Coordinates of C-alpha atoms in Angstrom, one line a residue:
Chain A
M20 CA 101.3 81.4 77.4
A21 CA 102.8 83.1 80.4
I22 CA 101.5 86.6 79.7
S23 CA 99.5 88.0 76.9
I24 CA 98.5 91.6 76.5
E25 CA 96.0 92.8 73.8
S26 CA 95.5 96.3 72.6
L27 CA 96.2 97.7 76.1
S28 CA 95.9 101.4 76.8
V29 CA 97.3 103.0 79.9
S30 CA 97.5 106.5 81.2
R31 CA 99.2 108.4 83.9
G32 CA 98.0 111.6 85.6
G33 CA 95.2 112.0 83.1
V34 CA 97.5 111.7 80.1
N35 CA 97.1 108.7 77.8
L36 CA 100.7 107.4 77.3
L37 CA 100.4 104.1 75.5
Q38 CA 97.8 102.7 73.2
G39 CA 97.2 99.4 71.5
V40 CA 100.1 97.6 73.2
D41 CA 100.3 93.9 72.2
I42 CA 102.8 91.8 73.9
E43 CA 102.9 88.0 74.1
L44 CA 105.5 86.1 76.1
E45 CA 105.8 82.3 76.3
N46 CA 107.1 80.5 79.3
G47 CA 110.9 80.7 79.3
Q48 CA 110.9 83.9 77.3
A49 CA 111.9 87.4 78.3
G50 CA 110.7 90.7 77.0
I51 CA 112.7 93.9 77.2
L52 CA 110.9 97.2 77.2
R53 CA 112.8 100.0 75.5
G54 CA 111.9 103.6 75.0
P55 CA 112.9 107.0 76.1
N56 CA 112.1 108.4 79.6
G57 CA 108.5 109.2 80.1
V58 CA 107.2 106.9 77.4
G59 CA 105.3 104.8 79.9
K60 CA 107.5 101.8 80.8
T61 CA 106.8 102.1 84.5
T62 CA 103.1 102.8 83.9
L63 CA 102.8 99.7 81.8
L64 CA 104.5 97.5 84.3
R65 CA 102.4 98.9 87.2
A66 CA 99.2 98.3 85.2
L67 CA 100.3 94.7 84.6
A68 CA 101.0 94.3 88.3
G69 CA 97.5 95.5 89.1
L70 CA 98.7 98.6 90.8
Q71 CA 96.8 100.9 88.5
P72 CA 93.8 100.5 86.3
V73 CA 94.0 100.2 82.5
E74 CA 92.0 102.4 80.2
S75 CA 91.1 99.6 77.8
G76 CA 92.4 96.3 76.5
T77 CA 92.9 92.9 78.1
I78 CA 95.7 91.3 80.1
K79 CA 95.8 87.6 80.2
C80 CA 97.8 86.6 83.2
S81 CA 96.9 85.7 86.7
L82 CA 97.9 88.3 89.3
E83 CA 98.9 85.4 91.5
D84 CA 101.7 84.6 89.1
I85 CA 103.1 88.1 88.9
C86 CA 106.0 89.5 90.9
Y87 CA 106.6 93.2 90.6
S88 CA 109.8 95.0 91.4
G89 CA 109.8 98.8 91.1
H90 CA 112.3 101.6 91.4
A91 CA 112.2 101.5 95.2
D92 CA 113.6 98.4 96.9
G93 CA 111.1 98.1 99.6
V94 CA 113.7 97.2 102.3
K95 CA 113.7 98.6 105.8
P96 CA 116.9 100.5 106.8
T97 CA 116.6 99.6 110.5
L98 CA 116.3 95.9 109.9
T99 CA 119.1 93.6 109.0
V100 CA 119.3 92.0 105.5
Q101 CA 118.2 88.7 107.1
E102 CA 115.2 90.2 108.8
N103 CA 114.1 91.9 105.6
L104 CA 114.4 88.7 103.6
E105 CA 112.7 86.6 106.3
F106 CA 109.7 89.0 106.2
W107 CA 109.2 88.5 102.5
A108 CA 109.9 84.8 102.8
N109 CA 107.1 84.5 105.4
I110 CA 104.7 86.5 103.3
F111 CA 105.3 84.4 100.2
G112 CA 105.6 81.2 102.2
S113 CA 109.0 80.2 100.8
P114 CA 111.2 78.0 102.9
S115 CA 114.8 79.1 102.9
I116 CA 116.4 82.5 102.4
R117 CA 120.0 81.2 102.5
E118 CA 119.9 79.7 99.0
V119 CA 118.5 83.0 97.6
A120 CA 121.0 85.1 99.5
E121 CA 123.8 83.0 98.1
K122 CA 122.5 83.4 94.6
F123 CA 122.3 87.2 94.9
M124 CA 125.7 87.4 96.6
I125 CA 124.5 88.9 99.8
I126 CA 125.2 85.9 102.1
E127 CA 128.0 87.7 103.9
L128 CA 125.7 90.7 104.5
L129 CA 122.9 88.9 106.2
N130 CA 123.6 90.3 109.6
T131 CA 124.3 93.9 108.4
K132 CA 121.7 96.5 108.9
V133 CA 120.3 97.6 105.5
G134 CA 120.9 101.3 106.5
N135 CA 124.6 100.6 106.4
L136 CA 124.7 99.1 102.9
S137 CA 125.7 100.8 99.7
A138 CA 123.1 101.6 97.1
G139 CA 124.1 98.6 95.0
Q140 CA 124.1 96.2 97.9
K141 CA 120.7 97.5 98.9
R142 CA 119.5 96.9 95.4
R143 CA 120.7 93.3 95.5
V144 CA 118.7 92.8 98.7
G145 CA 115.7 94.3 97.0
L146 CA 116.1 92.0 94.0
A147 CA 116.7 88.9 96.2
R148 CA 113.0 89.2 97.1
L149 CA 112.3 88.0 93.5
G150 CA 113.9 84.7 94.3
L151 CA 111.7 84.3 97.4
T152 CA 108.4 84.8 95.8
G153 CA 108.4 81.6 93.7
R154 CA 106.3 83.4 91.2
Q155 CA 106.5 82.8 87.4
V156 CA 106.2 86.2 85.8
W157 CA 108.7 88.8 86.9
L158 CA 108.0 92.4 86.1
L159 CA 111.2 94.4 86.6
D160 CA 111.4 98.1 86.4
E161 CA 115.0 99.3 85.9
P162 CA 116.4 96.4 88.0
T163 CA 120.0 97.2 87.3
V164 CA 120.1 100.8 88.7
S165 CA 123.2 101.3 90.8
L166 CA 124.4 97.7 90.3
D167 CA 128.1 97.3 89.3
E168 CA 129.2 95.4 86.2
T169 CA 129.7 92.1 87.9
S170 CA 126.4 92.3 89.7
V171 CA 124.6 93.1 86.4
K172 CA 126.2 90.0 84.9
I173 CA 125.2 87.9 87.8
F174 CA 121.7 89.3 87.8
G175 CA 121.5 88.5 84.0
N176 CA 122.4 84.9 84.8
I177 CA 119.8 84.8 87.5
I178 CA 117.2 85.9 85.0
K179 CA 118.4 83.2 82.6
D180 CA 118.1 80.6 85.3
H181 CA 114.6 81.8 86.0
L182 CA 113.7 81.6 82.3
S183 CA 115.1 78.1 82.0
E184 CA 112.8 77.0 84.8
D185 CA 109.9 78.0 82.6
G186 CA 109.6 81.5 84.2
C187 CA 109.1 84.6 82.2
A188 CA 110.2 88.2 82.7
L189 CA 109.3 91.6 81.3
I190 CA 112.1 94.0 82.0
A191 CA 112.3 97.8 81.5
T192 CA 115.9 98.6 81.1
H193 CA 118.5 100.6 79.2
I194 CA 121.3 98.3 80.0
D195 CA 122.5 95.2 78.2
L196 CA 121.7 92.2 80.5
G197 CA 123.1 89.6 78.2
L198 CA 119.6 88.4 77.3
E199 CA 119.3 90.3 74.1
N200 CA 119.8 87.4 71.7
S201 CA 116.9 85.3 73.0
A202 CA 114.6 88.1 74.3
Q203 CA 111.8 89.8 72.6
I204 CA 112.7 93.5 72.3
I205 CA 109.6 95.7 72.6
D206 CA 110.0 99.4 71.6
L207 CA 107.3 101.2 73.3
L208 CA 107.7 104.2 71.0
E209 CA 105.6 102.3 68.5
F210 CA 102.7 102.3 70.9
Q211 CA 103.0 105.9 72.0
S212 CA 99.6 107.6 72.1
N213 CA 99.1 110.8 70.2
S214 CA 95.7 111.6 71.6
G215 CA 97.2 113.5 74.6
D216 CA 94.7 114.5 77.3
L217 CA 91.9 112.1 78.1
S218 CA 88.6 113.9 78.2
S219 CA 86.9 110.7 79.3
S220 CA 89.3 109.9 82.1
N221 CA 87.8 110.0 85.5
E222 CA 91.1 110.0 87.3
A223 CA 90.8 113.6 88.3
F224 CA 87.9 112.8 90.6
L225 CA 89.7 110.0 92.3
Chain B
M3 CA 99.8 89.0 108.8
I4 CA 101.7 87.8 111.8
A5 CA 105.0 88.3 109.9
L6 CA 104.0 91.9 109.2
I7 CA 103.0 92.5 112.8
F8 CA 106.4 91.2 114.0
R9 CA 108.3 93.2 111.4
D10 CA 106.6 96.4 112.3
L11 CA 107.0 95.9 116.0
R12 CA 110.6 95.3 115.4
I13 CA 111.0 98.5 113.4
A14 CA 109.0 100.4 116.0
V15 CA 111.4 99.5 118.9
R16 CA 114.6 100.1 116.9
A17 CA 116.2 103.5 116.8
G18 CA 114.1 106.1 115.1
G19 CA 111.1 103.8 115.2
G20 CA 109.0 106.4 116.9
F21 CA 107.9 104.0 119.7
G22 CA 108.6 106.4 122.5
L23 CA 107.2 109.6 120.9
S24 CA 103.5 109.2 121.8
L25 CA 104.4 108.0 125.2
A26 CA 106.6 110.9 125.9
F27 CA 104.0 113.3 124.6
F28 CA 101.3 111.8 126.8
F29 CA 103.7 111.9 129.8
I30 CA 104.5 115.6 129.2
I31 CA 100.8 116.6 128.8
V32 CA 99.8 115.0 132.0
I33 CA 102.8 116.2 134.0
F34 CA 102.4 119.8 132.8
F35 CA 98.7 119.9 133.5
P36 CA 98.9 120.1 137.3
F37 CA 101.5 122.8 137.0
A38 CA 99.2 124.9 134.9
I39 CA 96.0 124.3 136.9
G40 CA 97.5 124.7 140.3
P41 CA 97.7 122.4 143.4
D42 CA 93.9 122.2 144.0
L43 CA 93.6 118.4 144.3
H44 CA 89.8 118.5 144.2
L45 CA 89.7 120.4 140.9
L46 CA 92.5 118.2 139.5
S47 CA 90.7 115.0 140.3
K48 CA 87.6 116.4 138.7
V49 CA 89.3 117.2 135.4
A50 CA 91.6 114.1 135.5
P51 CA 89.5 111.8 133.3
G52 CA 89.1 114.4 130.6
T53 CA 92.8 115.3 130.7
L54 CA 93.9 111.8 130.4
W55 CA 91.5 111.1 127.6
V56 CA 92.5 114.2 125.6
G57 CA 96.1 113.4 126.3
A58 CA 95.8 109.9 125.0
L59 CA 93.9 111.0 121.9
L60 CA 96.5 113.7 121.0
A61 CA 99.4 111.3 121.7
C62 CA 97.7 108.8 119.4
L63 CA 97.3 111.4 116.7
L64 CA 101.0 112.2 116.8
S65 CA 102.1 108.8 115.6
L66 CA 99.5 108.3 112.9
E67 CA 101.4 109.7 110.0
R68 CA 104.1 107.1 110.3
I69 CA 101.7 104.2 109.8
F70 CA 101.8 104.2 106.0
A71 CA 104.2 107.0 105.1
L72 CA 107.4 105.0 105.5
D73 CA 106.1 102.0 103.7
F74 CA 104.8 104.2 100.9
E75 CA 108.1 106.1 100.5
D76 CA 110.4 103.0 100.2
G77 CA 108.0 101.1 97.9
T78 CA 107.1 98.4 100.4
L79 CA 103.4 99.2 100.1
D80 CA 103.5 98.6 96.3
L81 CA 105.2 95.2 96.9
M82 CA 102.7 94.3 99.6
V83 CA 99.8 95.1 97.4
T84 CA 101.2 92.6 94.8
S85 CA 101.9 90.0 97.4
P86 CA 99.5 87.2 98.6
L87 CA 98.7 89.3 101.7
P88 CA 95.2 90.9 101.3
L89 CA 95.4 94.7 101.7
E90 CA 92.7 94.5 104.4
G91 CA 95.0 92.3 106.3
V92 CA 97.8 94.8 106.0
V93 CA 95.5 97.5 107.3
I94 CA 94.5 95.4 110.3
S95 CA 98.1 94.5 111.1
K96 CA 99.1 98.1 110.9
A97 CA 96.3 99.1 113.3
I98 CA 97.2 96.3 115.7
V99 CA 100.8 97.4 115.7
H100 CA 99.8 101.0 116.3
W101 CA 97.7 100.0 119.2
L102 CA 100.4 97.8 120.7
T103 CA 102.9 100.6 120.5
T104 CA 100.6 103.5 121.4
G105 CA 97.3 102.6 123.0
L106 CA 98.4 99.7 125.2
P107 CA 101.5 101.5 126.7
L108 CA 99.2 104.5 127.4
V109 CA 96.9 102.2 129.4
F110 CA 99.8 101.0 131.4
L111 CA 101.1 104.5 132.1
T112 CA 97.7 105.7 133.3
P113 CA 97.8 104.4 136.9
F114 CA 101.1 106.2 137.5
L115 CA 99.9 109.5 135.9
G116 CA 96.6 109.3 137.6
V117 CA 98.4 109.9 140.9
L118 CA 99.7 113.2 139.6
L119 CA 96.2 114.3 138.8
G120 CA 94.9 113.4 142.3
L121 CA 93.0 110.3 141.3
Q122 CA 92.4 107.8 144.0
N123 CA 93.6 104.3 143.4
S124 CA 90.1 102.8 143.4
N125 CA 89.1 105.3 140.7
V126 CA 91.9 104.6 138.3
I127 CA 90.4 101.3 137.3
F128 CA 87.5 103.2 135.5
L129 CA 90.0 105.1 133.4
I130 CA 91.9 102.0 132.6
I131 CA 88.8 100.2 131.5
S132 CA 87.6 103.1 129.4
L133 CA 91.0 103.4 127.7
I134 CA 91.3 99.7 127.0
F135 CA 87.9 99.7 125.3
G136 CA 88.4 103.0 123.6
T137 CA 92.0 103.2 122.3
P138 CA 91.6 100.4 119.7
A139 CA 89.1 102.6 118.0
L140 CA 91.6 105.5 117.9
S141 CA 94.1 103.2 116.2
I142 CA 91.9 101.8 113.5
I143 CA 90.3 105.2 112.7
G144 CA 93.8 106.7 112.6
T145 CA 94.9 104.0 110.3
F146 CA 92.1 104.8 108.0
G147 CA 93.1 108.5 108.1
A148 CA 96.7 107.5 107.4
A149 CA 95.5 105.5 104.4
L150 CA 93.6 108.5 103.1
T151 CA 96.7 110.7 103.2
A152 CA 99.3 108.0 102.3
G153 CA 100.4 109.5 99.0
M154 CA 101.0 112.9 100.5
K155 CA 104.2 114.3 101.7
R156 CA 103.7 116.0 105.0
G157 CA 100.1 115.1 105.1
G158 CA 100.0 115.5 108.9
L159 CA 97.8 118.5 109.0
L160 CA 95.2 117.1 106.7
L161 CA 95.3 113.8 108.5
S162 CA 94.5 115.5 111.9
I163 CA 91.6 117.5 110.4
L164 CA 90.2 114.3 108.8
V165 CA 90.6 112.1 111.9
L166 CA 89.6 114.4 114.7
P167 CA 85.9 114.5 114.0
L168 CA 85.9 110.7 113.8
Y169 CA 87.5 110.6 117.2
I170 CA 84.8 112.6 118.9
P171 CA 82.4 109.7 119.7
T172 CA 85.2 107.7 121.3
L173 CA 86.3 110.7 123.3
I174 CA 82.8 111.5 124.5
F175 CA 81.9 108.0 125.6
G176 CA 85.3 107.2 126.9
A177 CA 85.6 110.3 129.1
E178 CA 82.0 109.9 130.1
A179 CA 82.5 106.3 131.3
A180 CA 85.5 107.3 133.3
R181 CA 83.8 110.4 134.8
R182 CA 80.7 108.5 135.8
G183 CA 82.7 105.7 137.3
I184 CA 84.7 108.1 139.4
Q185 CA 81.6 109.9 140.6
G186 CA 80.0 106.6 141.6
F187 CA 77.3 106.3 138.9
E188 CA 76.7 103.2 136.8
T189 CA 79.0 103.1 133.7
Q190 CA 77.5 100.3 131.7
T191 CA 75.8 102.4 129.1
S192 CA 78.9 104.5 128.3
I193 CA 81.1 101.4 128.2
L194 CA 78.7 99.6 125.9
L195 CA 78.5 102.6 123.5
L196 CA 82.3 103.0 123.6
S197 CA 82.8 99.3 122.8
G198 CA 80.1 99.7 120.1
V199 CA 82.1 102.5 118.4
T200 CA 85.3 100.4 118.6
L201 CA 83.7 97.3 117.2
L202 CA 82.0 99.1 114.4
S203 CA 85.2 100.8 113.4
W204 CA 87.2 97.6 113.4
A205 CA 84.5 95.9 111.3
I206 CA 84.1 98.6 108.6
L207 CA 87.3 100.6 108.4
P208 CA 89.8 97.9 107.3
F209 CA 87.8 97.6 104.0
A210 CA 87.5 101.3 103.6
A211 CA 91.2 101.9 104.3
A212 CA 92.2 99.1 101.9
S213 CA 90.2 100.5 99.0
V214 CA 91.5 104.0 99.7
L215 CA 95.1 102.7 99.7
R216 CA 94.5 101.1 96.3
I217 CA 93.4 104.4 94.9
N218 CA 96.3 106.3 96.5
L219 CA 98.8 103.9 95.0
R220 CA 97.9 104.5 91.4

């Protein structure tokens, strides 16, 4: 089992968003989170990544296996693509950035400053970090924002490669990544909480 | 950690990295001071240690906001929290980089600026020693303050208010050490207390800053 979530409840800003979320993903399986804006996709992914506390429920997955990618790319505009990737490669102890750069089609951009890239190219640099982490469980929050059609297709294939290497991915997206046949579609509307404000939440004091 | 230190140093010295800001500020304070006080060398050399110390402290304060704000805005901080790097290590790296780009250059600048304030060459050494022992505390305390205000846009005002009281012990012992040295008294007590404040800050604040950051990232 790559990741298993049981009756998870998460809240944001003192409002309980999702309740009783059950998700189970095997190695080699992808899960796609669907749901309207504000339903709690990002909050759920951040909670799984350990960035925010959960209200209740259990997550069975080691934080060491998780790689989170959010709305922001986390790349520095004044550094070149290569310097950005080398930094993450050093942090995660992965050997070569060239292979990953080739995979994500940014090999010819390596010596360009990130500040001079287009939004889509910058996104690809941000996503290339995934390949450097060597981690099994990818948590992706709207990974395809500002990617063009070809890049989306390529990224879909990268995810498929990752899955075939026994990886696993949980993706919040509105776009068809070409994974829909094999992936588990999770509609978060089912888990939407109706309790509204949390009187027991202590978030206000933190 | 070393990767992070090198990356941040690289960013600091690139265009818009804010490396020169504190230095220029320090420079301006110390240059303008003699103009304002007048050409009385005796008076100037008397207020020199205090001026240089307050100048260093304010220059340090100026660059604190940048420590976490940029990484917070572009999402790097989120990614670092989920990386194998311990958050305490991130805090220490950030403080080291802040010191290397602010505190250390200020120490190097002091001998030259001491001349403007009528300090004799033999006395400048006391200022340098007190700054070397004191400025690391300014960096780590400032990093803690920056962690407290990380989630805030334009948190500079709050940051200054939070950090200034914590700077006071360093300022008192640092300026005292320099003053006593220049007047020919023994400086050991002040230097020891100054180093004590610095060491205590470096021992405790990385943990405090890391847990504050975790809360701010929610």
